[in-house]
Coordinates of C-alpha atoms and ligand atoms in Angstrom, one line a residue:
X1 CA 190.2 -45.3 48.9
X2 CA 193.5 -43.4 48.6
X3 CA 195.8 -44.7 45.9
X4 CA 198.7 -42.5 46.8
X5 CA 200.2 -43.2 50.2
X6 CA 203.8 -42.0 50.4
X7 CA 205.6 -44.0 53.0
X8 CA 207.8 -41.5 54.7
X9 CA 210.9 -43.0 56.3
X10 CA 211.2 -41.3 59.6
X11 CA 214.3 -41.7 61.6
X12 CA 214.9 -39.8 64.8
X13 CA 214.2 -36.2 63.9
X14 CA 214.0 -36.5 60.2
X15 CA 212.4 -34.3 57.7
X16 CA 209.1 -35.3 56.5
X17 CA 208.3 -35.0 52.8
X18 CA 205.2 -33.0 52.8
X19 CA 204.2 -31.9 49.3
X20 CA 201.1 -33.8 48.2
X21 CA 201.5 -36.2 51.1
X22 CA 198.1 -37.4 52.3
X23 CA 199.4 -39.8 54.8
X24 CA 202.6 -40.4 56.7
X25 CA 203.6 -43.7 58.1
X26 CA 205.6 -43.8 61.3
X27 CA 207.5 -46.9 62.2
X28 CA 209.8 -47.5 65.2
X29 CA 213.3 -46.2 64.8
X30 CA 214.6 -49.2 66.7
X31 CA 215.7 -50.3 70.1
X32 CA 216.9 -47.6 72.4
X33 CA 215.5 -44.8 70.2
X34 CA 212.7 -42.3 71.0
X35 CA 210.0 -42.2 68.4
X36 CA 208.3 -39.0 69.7
X37 CA 210.0 -36.6 67.3
X38 CA 209.0 -38.6 64.3
X39 CA 205.4 -39.0 65.4
X40 CA 205.2 -35.2 66.1
X41 CA 206.7 -34.4 62.7
X42 CA 204.4 -36.7 60.9
X43 CA 201.3 -35.3 62.6
X44 CA 202.4 -31.8 61.8
X45 CA 203.1 -32.5 58.2
X46 CA 200.3 -34.9 57.2
X47 CA 196.5 -34.9 57.4
X48 CA 196.7 -38.7 58.2
X49 CA 199.4 -40.4 60.2
X50 CA 199.5 -44.1 60.2
X51 CA 201.2 -46.2 62.9
X52 CA 201.0 -49.6 61.2
X53 CA 200.1 -52.9 62.7
X54 CA 203.1 -54.6 64.3
X55 CA 204.8 -51.3 65.1
X56 CA 205.4 -50.2 68.7
X57 CA 206.4 -46.6 68.9
X58 CA 208.6 -45.9 71.9
X59 CA 207.6 -42.5 73.2
X60 CA 210.2 -41.2 75.5
X61 CA 209.6 -37.4 75.4
X62 CA 206.3 -35.6 75.8
X63 CA 203.9 -35.1 72.9
X64 CA 202.6 -31.6 72.4
X65 CA 199.9 -31.8 69.7
X66 CA 197.9 -28.7 70.5
X67 CA 196.5 -26.3 68.0
X68 CA 196.1 -28.8 65.2
X69 CA 193.3 -28.9 62.7
X70 CA 191.9 -31.7 60.4
X71 CA 194.2 -34.5 61.5
X72 CA 193.7 -38.2 61.8
X73 CA 195.9 -40.6 63.6
X74 CA 195.4 -44.2 62.4
X75 CA 196.7 -46.1 65.3
X76 CA 196.9 -49.7 64.1
X77 CA 200.0 -50.6 66.1
X78 CA 200.9 -49.4 69.5
X79 CA 202.1 -46.2 71.1
X80 CA 203.9 -47.0 74.3
X81 CA 205.1 -44.4 76.8
X82 CA 208.6 -45.3 78.0
X83 CA 208.3 -45.4 81.9
X84 CA 211.4 -43.3 82.5
X85 CA 210.1 -41.9 85.8
X86 CA 212.8 -39.3 86.4
X87 CA 212.2 -37.8 82.9
X88 CA 208.5 -37.6 83.2
X89 CA 208.7 -36.2 86.7
X90 CA 210.0 -33.0 85.4
X91 CA 208.7 -33.0 81.8
X92 CA 205.0 -34.0 81.7
X93 CA 202.6 -31.2 80.8
X94 CA 201.0 -30.0 84.0
X95 CA 197.6 -28.6 84.9
X96 CA 196.8 -27.0 88.2
X97 CA 193.5 -28.8 88.6
X98 CA 194.2 -31.6 91.0
X99 CA 197.9 -31.3 90.2
X100 CA 197.6 -33.4 87.1
X101 CA 200.3 -34.1 84.6
X102 CA 200.1 -35.8 81.2
X103 CA 202.3 -37.6 78.6
X104 CA 200.3 -36.3 75.6
X105 CA 198.1 -33.3 75.0
X106 CA 196.1 -33.2 71.8
X107 CA 194.1 -30.0 70.9
X108 CA 192.7 -28.0 68.0
X109 CA 189.8 -28.9 65.8
X110 CA 188.5 -31.8 63.8
X111 CA 190.8 -34.5 65.1
X112 CA 190.4 -38.2 65.1
X113 CA 192.3 -41.1 66.5
X114 CA 191.1 -44.6 65.4
X115 CA 192.6 -47.7 63.8
X116 CA 192.1 -50.5 66.3
X117 CA 195.6 -50.3 67.9
X118 CA 196.7 -49.6 71.4
X119 CA 197.9 -46.8 73.7
X120 CA 200.1 -48.3 76.3
X121 CA 200.9 -46.3 79.4
X122 CA 203.4 -48.9 80.7
X123 CA 201.8 -48.3 84.1
X124 CA 203.4 -51.2 86.1
X125 CA 206.6 -49.2 86.8
X126 CA 204.4 -46.3 88.0
X127 CA 202.1 -48.5 90.2
X128 CA 205.2 -49.9 91.9
X129 CA 207.0 -46.5 92.2
X130 CA 203.8 -44.9 93.6
X131 CA 203.6 -47.5 96.2
X132 CA 207.0 -46.3 97.5
X133 CA 206.4 -42.6 96.9
X134 CA 202.8 -41.4 97.3
X135 CA 203.7 -37.9 96.1
X136 CA 204.9 -39.1 92.8
X137 CA 203.0 -37.4 90.0
X138 CA 201.9 -40.1 87.5
X139 CA 201.0 -38.9 84.0
X140 CA 197.5 -39.1 82.4
X141 CA 197.7 -41.2 79.3
X142 CA 195.8 -38.9 76.9
X143 CA 194.6 -35.3 77.5
X144 CA 192.3 -33.6 75.0
X145 CA 193.2 -29.9 75.7
X146 CA 191.5 -26.9 74.2
X147 CA 189.8 -28.9 71.4
X148 CA 186.7 -28.9 69.3
X149 CA 185.2 -31.8 67.3
X150 CA 187.4 -34.7 68.4
X151 CA 186.6 -38.4 67.9
X152 CA 188.6 -41.1 69.6
X153 CA 187.2 -44.4 68.3
X154 CA 187.9 -48.1 68.2
X155 CA 191.2 -48.3 70.0
X156 CA 192.5 -49.9 73.2
X157 CA 194.1 -48.1 76.1
X158 CA 196.1 -50.1 78.6
X159 CA 197.9 -49.6 81.9
X160 CA 197.7 -45.8 82.2
X161 CA 199.9 -44.7 85.1
X162 CA 197.0 -42.5 86.4
X163 CA 193.8 -41.2 84.7
X164 CA 193.3 -42.6 81.2
X165 CA 191.5 -39.7 79.6
X166 CA 191.3 -36.1 80.6
X167 CA 188.9 -33.9 78.7
X168 CA 190.1 -30.4 79.5
X169 CA 188.5 -27.3 78.0
X170 CA 186.9 -29.1 75.0
X171 CA 183.6 -29.1 73.1
X172 CA 182.2 -31.8 70.9
X173 CA 184.4 -34.6 72.1
X174 CA 183.4 -38.2 71.3
X175 CA 184.8 -41.4 72.6
X176 CA 183.3 -44.6 71.1
X177 CA 184.2 -48.3 71.1
X178 CA 187.2 -48.2 73.3
X179 CA 188.6 -50.8 75.7
X180 CA 190.4 -49.5 78.7
X181 CA 192.2 -51.7 81.1
X182 CA 194.6 -51.1 83.9
X183 CA 195.7 -54.2 85.8
X184 CA 198.7 -54.4 88.1
X185 CA 200.7 -57.6 88.1
X186 CA 202.2 -56.9 91.5
X187 CA 200.7 -56.3 94.9
X188 CA 200.7 -52.5 94.2
X189 CA 197.3 -51.6 92.8
X190 CA 196.7 -49.5 89.6
X191 CA 195.4 -46.6 91.7
X192 CA 193.6 -43.4 90.4
X193 CA 193.3 -44.9 86.9
X194 CA 190.0 -43.1 86.2
X195 CA 188.6 -43.9 82.8
X196 CA 187.5 -40.3 82.0
X197 CA 187.6 -37.0 83.8
X198 CA 185.7 -34.3 82.1
X199 CA 186.6 -30.7 83.1
X200 CA 185.5 -27.3 81.8
X201 CA 184.1 -29.1 78.8
X202 CA 180.8 -29.2 76.9
X203 CA 179.1 -31.7 74.7
X204 CA 181.1 -34.8 75.4
X205 CA 179.9 -38.3 74.6
X206 CA 181.3 -41.6 75.8
X207 CA 179.6 -44.6 74.3
X208 CA 180.1 -48.4 73.9
X209 CA 183.2 -48.8 76.0
X210 CA 184.6 -51.5 78.2
X211 CA 186.6 -50.4 81.2
X212 CA 188.5 -52.3 83.8
X213 CA 190.2 -50.0 86.2
X214 CA 191.0 -48.8 89.7
X215 CA 189.1 -45.6 90.2
X216 CA 186.1 -43.7 88.7
X217 CA 184.9 -45.3 85.5
X218 CA 183.8 -41.8 84.5
X219 CA 184.0 -38.6 86.5
X220 CA 182.1 -35.4 85.8
X221 CA 184.5 -32.8 87.2
X222 CA 183.9 -29.0 87.5
X223 CA 182.1 -27.5 84.6
X224 CA 181.2 -30.7 82.7
X225 CA 178.0 -29.8 80.8
X226 CA 175.8 -31.6 78.3
X227 CA 177.4 -35.0 78.7
X228 CA 176.1 -38.4 77.5
X229 CA 177.6 -41.6 78.7
X230 CA 175.9 -44.7 77.3
X231 CA 176.5 -48.4 77.1
X232 CA 179.5 -48.9 79.3
X233 CA 180.8 -52.0 80.9
X234 CA 182.7 -50.9 84.0
X235 CA 184.6 -53.4 86.2
X236 CA 186.4 -52.8 89.5
X237 CA 186.0 -49.1 89.4
X238 CA 184.8 -46.4 91.9
X239 CA 181.7 -45.8 89.9
X240 CA 180.2 -43.2 87.6
X241 CA 180.7 -40.1 89.6
X242 CA 179.8 -36.5 89.7
X243 CA 182.7 -34.7 91.3
X244 CA 184.3 -34.3 93.5
X245 CA 183.1 -30.7 93.3
X246 CA 183.6 -27.6 95.4
X247 CA 187.1 -28.5 96.4
X248 CA 188.9 -25.1 95.7
X249 CA 188.1 -22.0 97.7
X250 CA 186.7 -19.2 95.5
X251 CA 185.9 -21.5 92.6
X252 CA 182.4 -22.2 91.4
X253 CA 181.8 -25.7 89.9
X254 CA 178.9 -26.5 87.6
X255 CA 177.9 -30.0 86.5
X256 CA 174.7 -29.7 84.4
X257 CA 172.7 -31.8 81.8
X258 CA 174.4 -35.1 82.3
X259 CA 172.9 -38.5 81.3
X260 CA 174.6 -41.8 82.2
X261 CA 172.5 -44.7 80.9
X262 CA 172.8 -48.4 80.1
X263 CA 175.7 -49.0 82.4
X264 CA 176.7 -52.5 83.5
X265 CA 179.0 -52.0 86.5
X266 CA 180.6 -54.7 88.6
X267 CA 182.9 -55.2 91.6
X268 CA 182.9 -51.4 92.1
X269 CA 183.2 -49.3 95.2
X270 CA 180.3 -47.2 94.0
X271 CA 177.6 -47.4 91.3
X272 CA 176.1 -44.0 90.7
X273 CA 177.6 -41.3 92.8
X274 CA 177.6 -37.5 93.5
X275 CA 180.4 -36.2 95.7
X276 CA 180.9 -32.7 96.9
X277 CA 183.3 -31.1 99.5
X278 CA 182.2 -29.4 102.6
X279 CA 184.3 -27.8 105.4
X280 CA 185.8 -24.4 106.0
X281 CA 188.2 -23.7 103.1
X282 CA 186.5 -25.1 100.1
X283 CA 184.6 -23.9 97.0
X284 CA 181.0 -23.9 95.9
X285 CA 178.9 -25.0 93.0
X286 CA 175.8 -26.6 91.6
X287 CA 174.8 -30.0 90.3
X288 CA 171.8 -29.7 88.0
X289 CA 169.8 -32.1 85.8
X290 CA 171.9 -35.3 86.2
X291 CA 170.3 -38.6 85.3
X292 CA 171.7 -42.0 86.1
X293 CA 169.5 -44.5 84.3
X294 CA 169.6 -48.3 83.7
X295 CA 172.4 -49.4 85.9
X296 CA 172.9 -53.1 86.1
X297 CA 175.1 -53.5 89.2
X298 CA 176.9 -56.6 90.3
X299 CA 178.6 -56.8 93.6
X300 CA 179.0 -53.1 94.2
X301 CA 179.6 -51.7 97.7
X302 CA 177.5 -48.5 97.4
X303 CA 175.2 -48.8 94.4
X304 CA 173.6 -45.4 95.0
X305 CA 175.3 -42.5 96.8
X306 CA 175.2 -38.8 97.4
X307 CA 178.0 -37.6 99.6
X308 CA 177.8 -33.9 100.4
X309 CA 180.5 -34.3 103.1
X310 CA 183.2 -35.7 100.7
X311 CA 186.6 -35.8 102.3
X312 CA 185.2 -33.8 105.3
X313 CA 184.9 -34.8 108.9
X314 CA 181.4 -35.1 110.3
X315 CA 182.0 -32.2 112.7
X316 CA 183.4 -29.9 110.0
X317 CA 180.6 -30.8 107.7
X318 CA 177.9 -29.9 110.2
X319 CA 179.7 -26.6 111.0
X320 CA 180.4 -25.8 107.4
X321 CA 177.9 -27.6 105.2
X322 CA 178.7 -28.0 101.5
X323 CA 178.2 -25.0 99.3
X324 CA 177.9 -27.2 96.3
X325 CA 174.2 -27.4 95.8
X326 CA 172.3 -30.2 94.2
X327 CA 169.1 -29.5 92.2
X328 CA 167.8 -32.3 90.0
X329 CA 169.4 -35.8 90.3
X330 CA 167.6 -38.9 89.1
X331 CA 168.5 -42.4 89.9
X332 CA 166.3 -44.6 87.7
X333 CA 166.5 -48.3 87.2
X334 CA 169.1 -49.5 89.7
X335 CA 169.1 -53.3 89.6
X336 CA 171.4 -56.1 90.5
X337 CA 173.4 -56.8 93.7
X338 CA 175.1 -54.9 96.4
X339 CA 178.1 -56.3 98.3
X340 CA 177.2 -54.2 101.3
X341 CA 174.0 -54.2 103.3
X342 CA 173.8 -50.4 103.2
X343 CA 173.0 -50.1 99.4
X344 CA 171.8 -46.6 99.2
X345 CA 173.0 -43.5 101.0
X346 CA 171.7 -40.1 100.0
X347 CA 173.3 -37.8 102.5
X348 CA 172.8 -34.2 101.8
X349 CA 173.8 -31.1 103.7
X350 CA 170.9 -29.2 105.4
X351 CA 168.9 -26.0 104.4
X352 CA 167.7 -27.1 101.0
X353 CA 171.1 -27.8 99.6
X354 CA 169.7 -30.8 97.9
X355 CA 166.4 -30.6 95.9
X356 CA 164.6 -32.6 93.3
X357 CA 166.2 -35.9 93.9
X358 CA 164.2 -38.8 92.4
X359 CA 164.6 -42.5 92.9
X360 CA 162.8 -44.9 90.6
X361 CA 162.6 -48.6 89.8
X362 CA 165.1 -50.0 92.3
X363 CA 165.5 -53.8 92.4
X364 CA 168.8 -54.4 94.2
X365 CA 169.5 -57.4 96.4
X366 CA 172.2 -58.2 98.9
X367 CA 174.9 -60.6 97.9
X368 CA 174.6 -62.2 101.4
X369 CA 171.4 -63.1 103.3
X370 CA 169.0 -60.4 104.4
X371 CA 167.5 -57.2 103.2
X372 CA 169.4 -54.1 102.1
X373 CA 169.2 -50.8 103.9
X374 CA 168.7 -47.3 102.4
X375 CA 169.4 -44.1 104.2
X376 CA 168.8 -40.4 103.4
X377 CA 169.3 -37.1 105.1
X378 CA 168.1 -33.6 104.4
X379 CA 166.4 -34.4 101.2
X380 CA 162.8 -34.9 100.2
X381 CA 162.9 -37.9 97.8
X382 CA 160.4 -38.5 95.1
X383 CA 159.8 -41.5 92.9
X384 CA 158.5 -45.1 93.4
X385 CA 161.7 -46.2 95.3
X386 CA 161.4 -43.3 97.9
X387 CA 159.7 -45.6 100.3
X388 CA 162.8 -47.8 100.5
X389 CA 164.6 -44.9 102.1
X390 CA 161.8 -44.2 104.7
X391 CA 161.7 -40.9 106.3
X392 CA 164.9 -38.9 105.8
X393 CA 166.6 -37.6 108.9
X394 CA 167.3 -33.9 109.1
X395 CA 170.3 -32.2 110.8
Ligands
NAG1 C1 212.9 -45.9 74.3 O1 213.7 -44.8 74.1 C2 214.5 -44.4 75.2 C3 215.2 -43.1 74.9 O2 215.8 -43.1 73.7 C4 215.5 -45.6 75.5 O3 216.3 -45.3 76.6 C5 214.7 -46.8 75.7 O4 215.6 -47.9 75.8 C6 213.8 -47.1 74.5 N1 212.9 -48.3 74.8 C7 212.8 -49.2 73.9 C8 211.9 -50.3 74.4 O5 213.3 -49.2 72.9
NAG2 C1 208.7 -38.6 95.3 O1 208.1 -37.9 94.2 C2 208.2 -36.5 94.3 C3 207.4 -36.0 93.1 O2 207.8 -36.5 91.9 C4 209.7 -36.1 94.2 O3 209.8 -34.7 94.3 C5 210.4 -36.8 95.4 O4 211.7 -36.5 95.3 C6 210.1 -38.3 95.4 N1 210.7 -38.8 96.6 C7 211.5 -39.9 96.7 C8 211.9 -40.3 98.0 O5 211.9 -40.4 95.6
NAG3 C1 187.5 -54.4 72.6 O1 187.1 -55.6 73.2 C2 186.1 -56.3 72.5 C3 185.7 -57.4 73.4 O2 186.8 -58.1 73.8 C4 186.6 -56.6 71.2 O3 185.5 -57.3 70.5 C5 186.9 -55.4 70.4 O4 187.5 -55.7 69.1 C6 188.0 -54.6 71.2 N1 188.2 -53.4 70.5 C7 189.4 -53.0 70.0 C8 189.6 -51.7 69.5 O5 190.3 -53.8 70.0
NAG4 C1 187.0 -57.2 87.5 O1 187.4 -56.6 88.7 C2 187.8 -57.5 89.7 C3 188.0 -56.6 90.9 O2 188.9 -55.6 90.7 C4 188.9 -58.3 89.3 O3 189.3 -59.2 90.3 C5 188.5 -59.1 88.0 O4 189.7 -59.8 87.5 C6 188.1 -58.1 87.0 N1 187.5 -58.9 85.9 C7 187.9 -58.7 84.6 C8 187.2 -59.5 83.6 O5 188.9 -58.0 84.3
NAG5 C1 182.4 -22.7 85.7 O1 181.6 -21.8 84.9 C2 181.2 -20.7 85.6 C3 180.3 -19.9 84.7 O2 180.9 -19.7 83.5 C4 182.4 -19.9 86.0 O3 182.0 -18.8 86.8 C5 183.3 -20.7 86.9 O4 184.5 -20.1 87.2 C6 183.7 -22.0 86.2 N1 184.4 -22.9 87.1 C7 185.5 -23.6 86.7 C8 186.0 -24.5 87.7 O5 186.0 -23.4 85.6
NAG6 C1 168.6 -32.2 81.1 O1 169.8 -32.8 80.5 C2 169.4 -33.5 79.3 C3 170.7 -34.2 78.8 O2 171.7 -33.3 78.5 C4 168.8 -32.6 78.3 O3 168.4 -33.4 77.1 C5 167.6 -31.9 78.9 O4 167.1 -31.0 77.9 C6 168.0 -31.2 80.1 N1 166.8 -30.7 80.8 C7 166.6 -29.4 81.0 C8 165.4 -29.1 81.7 O5 167.5 -28.6 80.8
NAG7 C1 164.0 -58.1 90.7 O1 165.2 -58.8 90.3 C2 165.1 -60.2 90.5 C3 166.4 -60.8 90.1 O2 167.4 -60.2 90.7 C4 163.9 -60.7 89.6 O3 163.8 -62.1 89.9 C5 162.7 -59.9 89.9 O4 161.7 -60.3 89.0 C6 162.9 -58.5 89.8 N1 161.7 -57.7 90.3 C7 161.1 -56.8 89.5 C8 159.9 -56.1 90.1 O5 161.6 -56.5 88.5
NAG8 C1 163.0 -58.3 104.3 O1 162.0 -57.6 103.6 C2 160.8 -58.3 103.4 C3 159.8 -57.5 102.5 O2 159.8 -56.1 103.0 C4 160.2 -58.6 104.8 O3 159.0 -59.4 104.6 C5 161.2 -59.4 105.6 O4 160.7 -59.6 106.9 C6 162.5 -58.7 105.6 N1 163.5 -59.6 106.2 C7 164.3 -59.2 107.3 C8 165.2 -60.2 107.7 O5 164.2 -58.1 107.8

């Protein structure tokens, strides 16, 4: 327990008293003011920054917190990103990968965010604006960028304009005990609100989280390796997805050593999914040693899916099959209900682009009357659920 906690009064772009300070407390400057400079100054100056319960910081300018070391942000109150769309449209941090932008980039080593509070992306204005302008770039709520040893634990994240969490070029990144929720209150859906996208990162764990969103619950993007996802409750999502991979010409994408286990997933477009691009001008890659295990699925449209013709027409896919190969994917323990009759679709590109795919312990039922159907193509399935798929077609 610390007995010396200097409370630093931070107004606008104030100085922070640093000497001997072990923690800084940041409170809101008041209506109409931007609290970003005070938050940035506090995090620079102090090992621990506290945003107390009852405080809502109004963040109106971008937060660059890269290159830090040994910092904790105790988020007990709320950090809310002011939805000033014209400002963010020119001023978010941008990444070439899938043309992403973000409000906040956090990087460096030995960093923690905890405290039980809330990150609020004020997404409603964005969901409504995106409905009118589909080229609007909506910011990611929190990007961990070029970081090692980061823990994000025990906070809530609400109404992200787009992806909630982007892990970009990190190692040793842990997310635990988080609640994520993006819900639109208008007819315009909270689109592309992925829970996590992991990119060019190694040793990432996501455990014990509750997600209610409108796109992938978790996505393993190019060069996500050694990832553990365990005990998630996903609702309304597009599933736990590998990919999409092999999108960019000349780029080689690797997803390797991934486990997603103990997942309860409901009302989703997909359950466990692998998606890779095919076609003329795309990239290449490999999906290796990926296990989806213990999925309790409720009312999901495609509980089990491999799509090696992602975003590619059937004719282009047969002319230019995917150069993202698949070697070693296990679907184990897929139980619950499918909202569509076609519950499993493992459609691979030909010529051994898909190998070592195992299906075990399936017990899915159709939400309506009748039996489910399972299809496969260009893959020799193993495992005790292989018979459900019958003989795979070849093309
Ligand atoms: C947040 O800060 C901006 C910029 O100073 C201001 O325009 C806006 O009114 C503030 N919002 C709140 C809720 O205080
Ligand atoms: C739509 O958003 C894009 C990207 O932010 C912007 O360049 C364009 O001006 C916007 N279009 C309209 C009609 O607002
Ligand atoms: C997340 O939600 C659960 C269930 O509603 C709740 O028990 C938990 O306290 C929440 N976590 C935070 C950080 O508020
Ligand atoms: C779960 O998702 C469905 C479909 O998006 C939604 O209608 C429902 O309200 C969500 N349930 C919860 C508890 O958020
Ligand atoms: C993935 O890693 C491989 C091997 O290091 C590298 O060749 C490739 O360019 C990386 N791909 C991406 C998308 O970073
Ligand atoms: C497959 O991935 C898991 C999880 O990362 C790892 O424990 C295991 O050693 C990997 N297997 C091989 C053969 O690399
Ligand atoms: C399959 O699931 C149903 C409930 O959905 C259950 O009654 C049945 O015992 C399960 N079968 C097996 C083999 O586990
Ligand atoms: C459903 O599957 C069961 C068990 O394989 C079979 O006995 C039954 O005839 C099937 N029902 C229909 C409508 O095909």
